[in-house]
PDB file of C-alpha atoms in Angstrom:
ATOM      1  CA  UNK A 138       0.000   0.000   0.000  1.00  0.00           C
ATOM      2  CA  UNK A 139       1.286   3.582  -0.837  1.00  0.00           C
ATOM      3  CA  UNK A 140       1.624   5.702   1.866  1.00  0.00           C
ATOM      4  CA  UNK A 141       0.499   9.449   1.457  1.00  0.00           C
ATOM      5  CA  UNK A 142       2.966  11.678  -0.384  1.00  0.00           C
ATOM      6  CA  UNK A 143       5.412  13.631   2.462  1.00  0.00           C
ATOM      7  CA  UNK A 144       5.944  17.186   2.335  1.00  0.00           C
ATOM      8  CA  UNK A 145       9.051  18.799   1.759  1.00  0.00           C
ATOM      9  CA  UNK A 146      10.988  20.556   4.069  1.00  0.00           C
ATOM     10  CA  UNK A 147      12.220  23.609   1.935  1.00  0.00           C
ATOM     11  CA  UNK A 148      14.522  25.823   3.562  1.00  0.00           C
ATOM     12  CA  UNK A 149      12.449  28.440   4.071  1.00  0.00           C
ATOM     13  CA  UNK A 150       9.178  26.154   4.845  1.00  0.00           C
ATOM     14  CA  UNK A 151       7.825  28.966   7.496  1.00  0.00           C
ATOM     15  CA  UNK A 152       7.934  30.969   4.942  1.00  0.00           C
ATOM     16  CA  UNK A 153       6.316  28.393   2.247  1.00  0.00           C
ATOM     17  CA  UNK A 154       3.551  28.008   4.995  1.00  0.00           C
ATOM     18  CA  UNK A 155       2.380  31.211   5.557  1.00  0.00           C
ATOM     19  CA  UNK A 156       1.873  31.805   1.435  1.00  0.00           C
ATOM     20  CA  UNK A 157      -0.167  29.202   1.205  1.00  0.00           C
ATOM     21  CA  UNK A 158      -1.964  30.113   4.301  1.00  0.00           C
ATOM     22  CA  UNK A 159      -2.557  33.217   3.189  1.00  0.00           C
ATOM     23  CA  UNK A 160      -4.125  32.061  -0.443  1.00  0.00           C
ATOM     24  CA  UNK A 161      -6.360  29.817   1.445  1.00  0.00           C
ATOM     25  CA  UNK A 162      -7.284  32.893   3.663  1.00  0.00           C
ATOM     26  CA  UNK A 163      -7.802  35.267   0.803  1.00  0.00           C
ATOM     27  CA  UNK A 164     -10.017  32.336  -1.149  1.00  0.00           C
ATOM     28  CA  UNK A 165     -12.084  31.244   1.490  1.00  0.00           C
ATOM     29  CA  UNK A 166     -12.950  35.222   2.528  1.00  0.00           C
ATOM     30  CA  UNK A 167     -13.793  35.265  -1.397  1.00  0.00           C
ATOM     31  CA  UNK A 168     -16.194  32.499  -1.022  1.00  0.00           C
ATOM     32  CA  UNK A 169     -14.361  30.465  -3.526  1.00  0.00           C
ATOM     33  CA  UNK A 170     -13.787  26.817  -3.315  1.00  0.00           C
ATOM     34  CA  UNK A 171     -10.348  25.326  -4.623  1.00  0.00           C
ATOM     35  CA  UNK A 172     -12.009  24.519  -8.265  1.00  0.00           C
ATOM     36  CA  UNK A 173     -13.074  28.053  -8.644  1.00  0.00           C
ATOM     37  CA  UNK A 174      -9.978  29.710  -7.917  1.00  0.00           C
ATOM     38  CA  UNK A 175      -8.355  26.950 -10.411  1.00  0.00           C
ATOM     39  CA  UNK A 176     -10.546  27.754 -13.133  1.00  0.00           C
ATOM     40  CA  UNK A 177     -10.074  31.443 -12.682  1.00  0.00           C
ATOM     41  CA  UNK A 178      -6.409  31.452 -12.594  1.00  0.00           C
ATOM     42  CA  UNK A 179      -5.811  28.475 -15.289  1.00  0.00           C
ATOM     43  CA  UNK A 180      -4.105  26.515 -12.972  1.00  0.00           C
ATOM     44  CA  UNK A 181      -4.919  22.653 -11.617  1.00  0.00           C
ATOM     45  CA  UNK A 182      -6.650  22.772  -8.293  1.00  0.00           C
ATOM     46  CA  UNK A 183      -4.536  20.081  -6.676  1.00  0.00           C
ATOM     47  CA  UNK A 184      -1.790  22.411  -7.739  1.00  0.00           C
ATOM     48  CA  UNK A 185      -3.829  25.050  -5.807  1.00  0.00           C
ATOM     49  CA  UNK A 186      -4.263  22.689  -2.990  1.00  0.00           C
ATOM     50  CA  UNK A 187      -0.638  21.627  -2.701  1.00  0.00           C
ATOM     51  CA  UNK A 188      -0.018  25.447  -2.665  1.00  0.00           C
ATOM     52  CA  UNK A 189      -2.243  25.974   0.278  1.00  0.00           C
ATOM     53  CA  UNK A 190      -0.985  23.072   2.102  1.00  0.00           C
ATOM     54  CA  UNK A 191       2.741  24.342   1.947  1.00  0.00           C
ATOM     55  CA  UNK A 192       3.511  21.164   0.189  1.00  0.00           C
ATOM     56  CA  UNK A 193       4.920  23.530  -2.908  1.00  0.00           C
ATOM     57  CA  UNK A 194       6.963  26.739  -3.069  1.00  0.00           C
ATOM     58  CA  UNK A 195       5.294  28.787  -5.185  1.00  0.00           C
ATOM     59  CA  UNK A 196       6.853  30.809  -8.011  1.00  0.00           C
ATOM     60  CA  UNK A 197       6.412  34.838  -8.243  1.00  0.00           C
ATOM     61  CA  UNK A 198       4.663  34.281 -11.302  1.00  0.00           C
ATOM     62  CA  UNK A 199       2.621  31.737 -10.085  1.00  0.00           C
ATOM     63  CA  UNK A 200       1.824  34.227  -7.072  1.00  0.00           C
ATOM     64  CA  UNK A 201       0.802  37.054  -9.149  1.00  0.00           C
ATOM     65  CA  UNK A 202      -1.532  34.525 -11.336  1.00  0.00           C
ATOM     66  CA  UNK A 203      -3.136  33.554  -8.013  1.00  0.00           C
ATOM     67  CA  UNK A 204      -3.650  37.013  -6.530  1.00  0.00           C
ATOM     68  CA  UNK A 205      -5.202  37.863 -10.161  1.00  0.00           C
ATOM     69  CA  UNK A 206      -7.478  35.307  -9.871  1.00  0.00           C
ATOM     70  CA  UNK A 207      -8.408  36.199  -6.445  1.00  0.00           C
ATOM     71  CA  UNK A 208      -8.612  39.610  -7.318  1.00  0.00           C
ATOM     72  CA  UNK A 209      -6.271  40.900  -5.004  1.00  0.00           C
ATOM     73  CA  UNK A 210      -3.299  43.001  -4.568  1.00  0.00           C
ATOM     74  CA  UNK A 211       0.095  40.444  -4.383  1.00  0.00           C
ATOM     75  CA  UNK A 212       1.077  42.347  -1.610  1.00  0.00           C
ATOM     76  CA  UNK A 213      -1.726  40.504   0.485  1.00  0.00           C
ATOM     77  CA  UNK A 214      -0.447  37.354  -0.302  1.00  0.00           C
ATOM     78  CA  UNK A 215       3.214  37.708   1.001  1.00  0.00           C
ATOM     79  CA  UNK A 216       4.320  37.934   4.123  1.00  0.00           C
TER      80      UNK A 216
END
C-alpha cells in the first residue's frame, strides 16, 4: 500500500507556509472553493491545494496569477 505523499521541508518552509496560508485565507474570505480559484487562474486545483498546504513553493509568477485570480493586490499574499 502507498503511503500518502510527504511534504518537503524547503529551507524556508515557514515561509512556504504562511503563502499558502494566506491564499487559502484570501479564497475562502472570497467564497471560492479550490475549483473556482483553479478555473479562474488556469491553474490545476490540486496544484492550488498543494499550494495551500505548503507542500509547494510557489513561483512569483505563479503568485501574481493567483492574486489575479483572487482579485487581489500580491502584496496581500506575502508575508
Amino acid at each position: 500500500m502507498k503511503s500518502a505523499p510527504q511534504k518537503k521541508n524547503y529551507i524556508d518552509q515557514p515561509l512556504v507556509d504562511e503563502i499558502g496560508r494566506r491564499i487559502r485565507a484570501c479564497r475562502k474570505a472570497r467564497k471560492m472553493s479550490i475549483f473556482a480559484l483553479s478555473t479562474e487562474c488556469e491553474v490545476d486545483a490540486s496544484q492550488i491545494s498543494r499550494m495551500e498546504l505548503g507542500k509547494v513553493n510557489v513561483s512569483v509568477s505563479m503568485l501574481y496569477k493567483i492574486a489575479e485570480g483572487l482579485k487581489i493586490d500580491p502584496k496581500k499574499l506575502q508575508p
